CSV table of C-alpha atoms in Angstrom, one decimal:
chain,number,residue,atom,x,y,z
J,1,UNK,CA,-2.4,25.7,-63.7
J,2,UNK,CA,0.9,28.8,-64.2
J,3,UNK,CA,3.5,28.4,-61.6
J,4,UNK,CA,2.7,31.4,-60.4
J,5,UNK,CA,-0.3,30.9,-59.6
J,6,UNK,CA,0.4,27.1,-57.8
J,7,UNK,CA,2.7,29.6,-55.7
J,8,UNK,CA,0.6,31.8,-55.0
J,9,UNK,CA,-1.8,29.3,-53.4
J,10,UNK,CA,1.1,27.7,-51.2
J,11,UNK,CA,1.8,31.3,-50.5
J,12,UNK,CA,-1.9,31.6,-48.9
J,13,UNK,CA,-1.8,28.2,-48.2
J,14,UNK,CA,0.8,28.6,-44.9
J,15,UNK,CA,-0.8,31.9,-44.1
J,16,UNK,CA,-3.9,30.3,-43.2
J,17,UNK,CA,-1.8,27.8,-41.6
J,18,UNK,CA,-2.0,25.1,-44.1
J,19,UNK,CA,1.1,23.6,-44.4
J,20,UNK,CA,-0.3,20.1,-45.8
J,21,UNK,CA,-1.4,22.1,-48.9
J,22,UNK,CA,1.8,24.1,-49.6
J,23,UNK,CA,3.5,20.4,-49.4
J,24,UNK,CA,0.9,18.6,-52.0
J,25,UNK,CA,-0.4,20.8,-54.2
J,26,UNK,CA,0.8,19.2,-57.3
J,27,UNK,CA,-0.8,16.2,-55.9
J,28,UNK,CA,-4.5,17.3,-55.1
J,29,UNK,CA,-4.2,18.8,-59.1
J,30,UNK,CA,-2.9,15.4,-60.4
J,31,UNK,CA,-6.3,13.9,-58.7
J,32,UNK,CA,-8.6,16.1,-59.4
J,33,UNK,CA,-7.6,15.8,-63.1
J,34,UNK,CA,-8.2,12.1,-63.8
J,35,UNK,CA,-11.2,12.2,-61.8
J,36,UNK,CA,-12.4,15.0,-64.2
J,37,UNK,CA,-13.5,16.9,-60.9
J,38,UNK,CA,-16.0,19.3,-60.9
J,39,UNK,CA,-14.8,22.6,-58.9
J,40,UNK,CA,-17.1,21.7,-56.1
J,41,UNK,CA,-15.6,19.0,-55.9
J,42,UNK,CA,-12.1,19.9,-55.9
J,43,UNK,CA,-13.1,22.4,-53.4
J,44,UNK,CA,-14.3,19.7,-51.1
J,45,UNK,CA,-11.1,17.3,-51.5
J,46,UNK,CA,-8.8,19.5,-50.9
J,47,UNK,CA,-10.9,20.6,-47.6
J,48,UNK,CA,-11.4,16.9,-46.3
J,49,UNK,CA,-8.3,16.6,-46.3
J,50,UNK,CA,-7.2,18.8,-44.8
J,51,UNK,CA,-9.1,18.3,-41.9
J,52,UNK,CA,-7.6,14.7,-42.2
J,53,UNK,CA,-4.4,15.6,-41.6
J,54,UNK,CA,-5.3,18.7,-38.7
J,55,UNK,CA,-7.3,16.1,-37.3
J,56,UNK,CA,-4.7,13.8,-37.0
J,57,UNK,CA,-2.6,15.9,-35.9
J,58,UNK,CA,-4.1,17.1,-32.6
J,59,UNK,CA,-5.1,13.6,-32.3
J,60,UNK,CA,-1.3,13.0,-32.0
J,61,UNK,CA,-1.1,16.2,-29.9
J,62,UNK,CA,-3.2,15.1,-27.2
J,63,UNK,CA,-2.0,12.3,-26.4
J,64,UNK,CA,1.8,13.3,-26.0
J,65,UNK,CA,0.1,15.6,-23.8
J,66,UNK,CA,-1.6,13.2,-21.7
J,67,UNK,CA,1.1,11.0,-20.0
J,68,UNK,CA,-0.5,7.9,-21.2
J,69,UNK,CA,1.2,4.4,-20.2
J,70,UNK,CA,0.6,3.0,-23.7
J,71,UNK,CA,-1.5,4.1,-26.5
J,72,UNK,CA,-2.8,0.8,-26.5
J,73,UNK,CA,-7.1,0.5,-27.7
J,74,UNK,CA,-9.2,-2.1,-27.2
J,75,UNK,CA,-8.7,-4.4,-30.1
J,76,UNK,CA,-5.9,-5.3,-28.7
J,77,UNK,CA,-7.6,-7.0,-25.5
J,78,UNK,CA,-7.4,-10.5,-24.7
J,79,UNK,CA,-11.4,-10.8,-24.4
J,80,UNK,CA,-11.6,-15.4,-24.1
J,81,UNK,CA,-8.9,-14.5,-21.5
J,82,UNK,CA,-11.5,-12.7,-19.2
J,83,UNK,CA,-14.2,-15.0,-19.7
J,84,UNK,CA,-16.7,-13.5,-16.9
J,85,UNK,CA,-16.2,-10.1,-18.7
J,86,UNK,CA,-19.5,-9.5,-21.2
J,87,UNK,CA,-17.0,-7.6,-24.1
J,88,UNK,CA,-20.7,-5.3,-24.5
J,89,UNK,CA,-20.2,-3.8,-22.2
J,90,UNK,CA,-16.8,-2.7,-22.6
J,91,UNK,CA,-17.4,-2.4,-26.8
J,92,UNK,CA,-20.5,0.3,-25.6
J,93,UNK,CA,-17.8,2.6,-23.5
J,94,UNK,CA,-15.8,2.8,-26.5
J,95,UNK,CA,-19.1,4.8,-28.3
J,96,UNK,CA,-17.9,7.1,-25.6
J,97,UNK,CA,-21.6,8.1,-24.8
J,98,UNK,CA,-20.7,8.6,-20.9
J,99,UNK,CA,-18.5,11.4,-22.0
J,100,UNK,CA,-20.3,13.1,-24.2
J,101,UNK,CA,-22.8,13.1,-21.3
J,102,UNK,CA,-19.6,13.9,-18.7
J,103,UNK,CA,-20.9,10.6,-17.3
J,104,UNK,CA,-18.2,8.7,-15.2
J,105,UNK,CA,-17.3,4.7,-15.7
J,106,UNK,CA,-15.3,2.7,-12.9
J,107,UNK,CA,-13.5,-0.5,-13.6
J,108,UNK,CA,-13.2,-2.6,-10.5
J,109,UNK,CA,-10.6,-5.5,-9.9
J,110,UNK,CA,-7.8,-7.6,-8.7
J,111,UNK,CA,-4.1,-6.3,-10.2
J,112,UNK,CA,-2.8,-7.6,-13.1
J,113,UNK,CA,-6.6,-8.4,-14.9
J,114,UNK,CA,-6.6,-5.3,-17.5
J,115,UNK,CA,-8.7,-2.5,-16.2
J,116,UNK,CA,-5.9,0.1,-17.1
J,117,UNK,CA,-5.8,-1.7,-20.9
J,118,UNK,CA,-9.2,-0.8,-20.9
J,119,UNK,CA,-9.3,2.3,-18.7
J,120,UNK,CA,-6.0,3.6,-21.7
J,121,UNK,CA,-8.1,2.6,-24.7
J,122,UNK,CA,-11.2,4.6,-23.7
J,123,UNK,CA,-9.3,7.3,-23.6
J,124,UNK,CA,-7.2,6.9,-27.0
J,125,UNK,CA,-10.9,7.1,-28.7
J,126,UNK,CA,-12.4,10.2,-26.5
J,127,UNK,CA,-8.7,11.7,-27.8
J,128,UNK,CA,-9.6,10.4,-31.7
J,129,UNK,CA,-13.2,11.9,-30.8
J,130,UNK,CA,-12.0,15.8,-29.9
J,131,UNK,CA,-11.5,15.2,-26.4
J,132,UNK,CA,-9.1,16.8,-24.1
J,133,UNK,CA,-7.5,13.3,-22.3
J,134,UNK,CA,-5.0,13.1,-18.8
J,135,UNK,CA,-3.7,10.3,-17.2
J,136,UNK,CA,-2.9,10.2,-13.7
J,137,UNK,CA,-2.3,7.2,-10.7
J,138,UNK,CA,-3.8,8.2,-7.6
J,139,UNK,CA,-0.8,8.1,-5.5
J,140,UNK,CA,1.4,10.5,-8.8
J,141,UNK,CA,-2.0,12.5,-8.5
J,142,UNK,CA,-2.5,13.2,-4.7
J,143,UNK,CA,1.6,13.2,-4.3
J,144,UNK,CA,1.3,15.9,-7.3
J,145,UNK,CA,-1.5,18.3,-5.1
J,146,UNK,CA,0.0,18.3,-1.9
J,147,UNK,CA,3.2,19.8,-3.3
J,148,UNK,CA,1.5,21.8,-5.2
J,149,UNK,CA,0.0,23.2,-1.8
J,150,UNK,CA,2.9,23.2,0.6
J,151,UNK,CA,4.0,25.4,-2.1
J,152,UNK,CA,1.2,28.3,-2.3
J,153,UNK,CA,-0.7,26.7,-5.9
J,154,UNK,CA,-3.1,24.4,-5.5
J,155,UNK,CA,-5.5,26.2,-7.5
J,156,UNK,CA,-3.2,26.1,-10.2
J,157,UNK,CA,-2.5,22.9,-9.9
J,158,UNK,CA,-6.3,21.4,-9.8
J,159,UNK,CA,-6.5,21.9,-13.3
J,160,UNK,CA,-4.6,20.2,-13.8
J,161,UNK,CA,-7.1,17.9,-13.2
J,162,UNK,CA,-10.2,19.4,-13.8
J,163,UNK,CA,-8.7,20.8,-17.1
J,164,UNK,CA,-9.7,17.4,-19.6
J,165,UNK,CA,-12.6,16.4,-21.4
J,166,UNK,CA,-11.4,13.1,-19.4
J,167,UNK,CA,-9.7,12.0,-16.4
J,168,UNK,CA,-8.5,8.5,-16.2
J,169,UNK,CA,-7.6,7.6,-12.5
J,170,UNK,CA,-5.5,4.7,-12.1
J,171,UNK,CA,-5.2,2.7,-9.2
J,172,UNK,CA,-7.1,3.0,-6.4
J,173,UNK,CA,-6.9,1.7,-3.4
J,174,UNK,CA,-3.1,0.4,-3.8
J,175,UNK,CA,-2.3,3.0,-0.7
J,176,UNK,CA,-4.1,3.7,2.1
J,177,UNK,CA,-4.9,7.5,2.5
J,178,UNK,CA,-4.6,10.2,4.6
J,179,UNK,CA,-7.8,12.3,5.5
J,180,UNK,CA,-6.0,15.7,4.4
J,181,UNK,CA,-4.5,13.4,1.1
J,182,UNK,CA,-8.6,11.8,0.8
J,183,UNK,CA,-9.3,15.5,1.0
J,184,UNK,CA,-7.9,16.3,-2.0
J,185,UNK,CA,-9.1,13.6,-4.0
J,186,UNK,CA,-12.6,15.1,-2.9
J,187,UNK,CA,-11.9,18.4,-4.1
J,188,UNK,CA,-10.9,16.7,-7.7
J,189,UNK,CA,-14.0,14.3,-8.0
J,190,UNK,CA,-16.2,16.7,-6.4
J,191,UNK,CA,-14.9,19.6,-9.5
J,192,UNK,CA,-14.9,17.0,-12.6
J,193,UNK,CA,-18.7,16.6,-11.5
J,194,UNK,CA,-20.4,16.8,-14.3
J,195,UNK,CA,-18.6,18.9,-15.9
J,196,UNK,CA,-15.8,16.1,-16.9
J,197,UNK,CA,-15.5,11.9,-16.8
J,198,UNK,CA,-13.4,9.7,-14.9
J,199,UNK,CA,-12.2,6.4,-15.6
J,200,UNK,CA,-10.7,5.1,-13.0
J,201,UNK,CA,-9.4,1.6,-11.9
J,202,UNK,CA,-9.7,0.1,-8.5
J,203,UNK,CA,-8.3,-3.9,-7.3
J,204,UNK,CA,-10.9,-2.6,-4.0
J,205,UNK,CA,-14.8,-2.6,-3.9
J,206,UNK,CA,-16.7,0.3,-3.4
J,207,UNK,CA,-17.4,-1.1,-0.2
J,208,UNK,CA,-14.1,-1.2,0.9
J,209,UNK,CA,-12.9,2.3,0.2
J,210,UNK,CA,-13.8,3.8,3.9
J,211,UNK,CA,-10.3,2.1,4.3
J,212,UNK,CA,-8.4,3.2,1.1
J,213,UNK,CA,-9.5,7.3,1.8
J,214,UNK,CA,-9.7,6.5,6.0
J,215,UNK,CA,-13.0,8.3,6.5
J,216,UNK,CA,-16.3,6.5,5.6
J,217,UNK,CA,-18.2,10.3,5.7
J,218,UNK,CA,-15.2,11.2,3.0
J,219,UNK,CA,-15.2,7.6,0.9
J,220,UNK,CA,-18.9,8.2,0.8
J,221,UNK,CA,-19.0,11.8,0.2
J,222,UNK,CA,-16.5,10.5,-3.0
J,223,UNK,CA,-18.9,7.7,-3.8
J,224,UNK,CA,-22.3,10.1,-4.1
J,225,UNK,CA,-20.6,12.3,-6.7
J,226,UNK,CA,-18.7,9.9,-8.5
J,227,UNK,CA,-21.2,7.2,-9.2
J,228,UNK,CA,-24.1,9.0,-9.8
J,229,UNK,CA,-23.7,9.2,-13.9
J,230,UNK,CA,-21.4,6.3,-13.4
J,231,UNK,CA,-21.3,2.3,-15.4
J,232,UNK,CA,-19.0,0.2,-13.2
J,233,UNK,CA,-17.8,-2.8,-14.7
J,234,UNK,CA,-15.5,-5.9,-12.4
J,235,UNK,CA,-13.4,-8.2,-13.9
J,236,UNK,CA,-12.8,-10.4,-11.8
J,237,UNK,CA,-10.4,-13.0,-14.0
J,238,UNK,CA,-7.2,-13.7,-14.0
J,239,UNK,CA,-4.1,-11.7,-13.3
J,240,UNK,CA,-2.5,-11.3,-17.5
J,241,UNK,CA,1.1,-10.3,-15.7
J,242,UNK,CA,0.6,-14.1,-14.4
J,243,UNK,CA,0.3,-15.5,-17.8
J,244,UNK,CA,2.7,-13.5,-19.7
J,245,UNK,CA,5.4,-14.6,-16.5
J,246,UNK,CA,4.1,-18.8,-17.2
J,247,UNK,CA,4.5,-18.7,-20.0
J,248,UNK,CA,8.1,-16.5,-20.3
J,249,UNK,CA,9.4,-19.5,-17.5
J,250,UNK,CA,8.1,-22.2,-19.2
J,251,UNK,CA,9.8,-21.0,-22.3
J,252,UNK,CA,13.2,-20.3,-20.9
J,253,UNK,CA,12.1,-24.3,-19.6
J,254,UNK,CA,11.3,-25.4,-22.5
J,255,UNK,CA,15.0,-24.0,-24.0
J,256,UNK,CA,17.0,-25.4,-20.6
């Protein structure tokens, strides 16, 4: 390929928003020559590589905007430490069929048992699959909605939690809510109903949500929408954080 044609292709690729092609054209040509590719095979190579680069760029951008506390995957989750948890149930969720169906997932159990890890891992998988994701603790969501309501921007702020294909709501039940605060949560849950997916974690059983939301009727309304299409996984094992702290103490004692 002449340098003039190569330069023209790079210019066209830049105008089409394909910066990777402008940087790797010579490499593509080398691979095509070595593989004795035909024209169609060469085009398939270039388009496949560009699509992979674009998907990876979208994935990384999605993670950056998601506010996830970390990007852990299910491969990093120690199922052996939670023998009562059936890994197949979690891996079934990781197929994202519930996200495709605009259903929900709830992870219940005591603090420190890895609920957030699983929720984040599912969100990362969803982002990889092309879904938009957003992470928030329940307390942060309520605080932001209250501030927006006081400033007359509630509808705009609700969009933060309604736009993503997957909303992760962490730590439901760690702090009781006032009725007005619970009503804000109800607005999010009801507007997400069958329009997007919610993944939530909670240290409370559903029977305790009346205490969490300060109103049995409102809690029932929230649960009615949340659980209509929902996979529920209960984790009743020991705390990872406590295990790690005990291991650290043992190491310190061994050194001493």
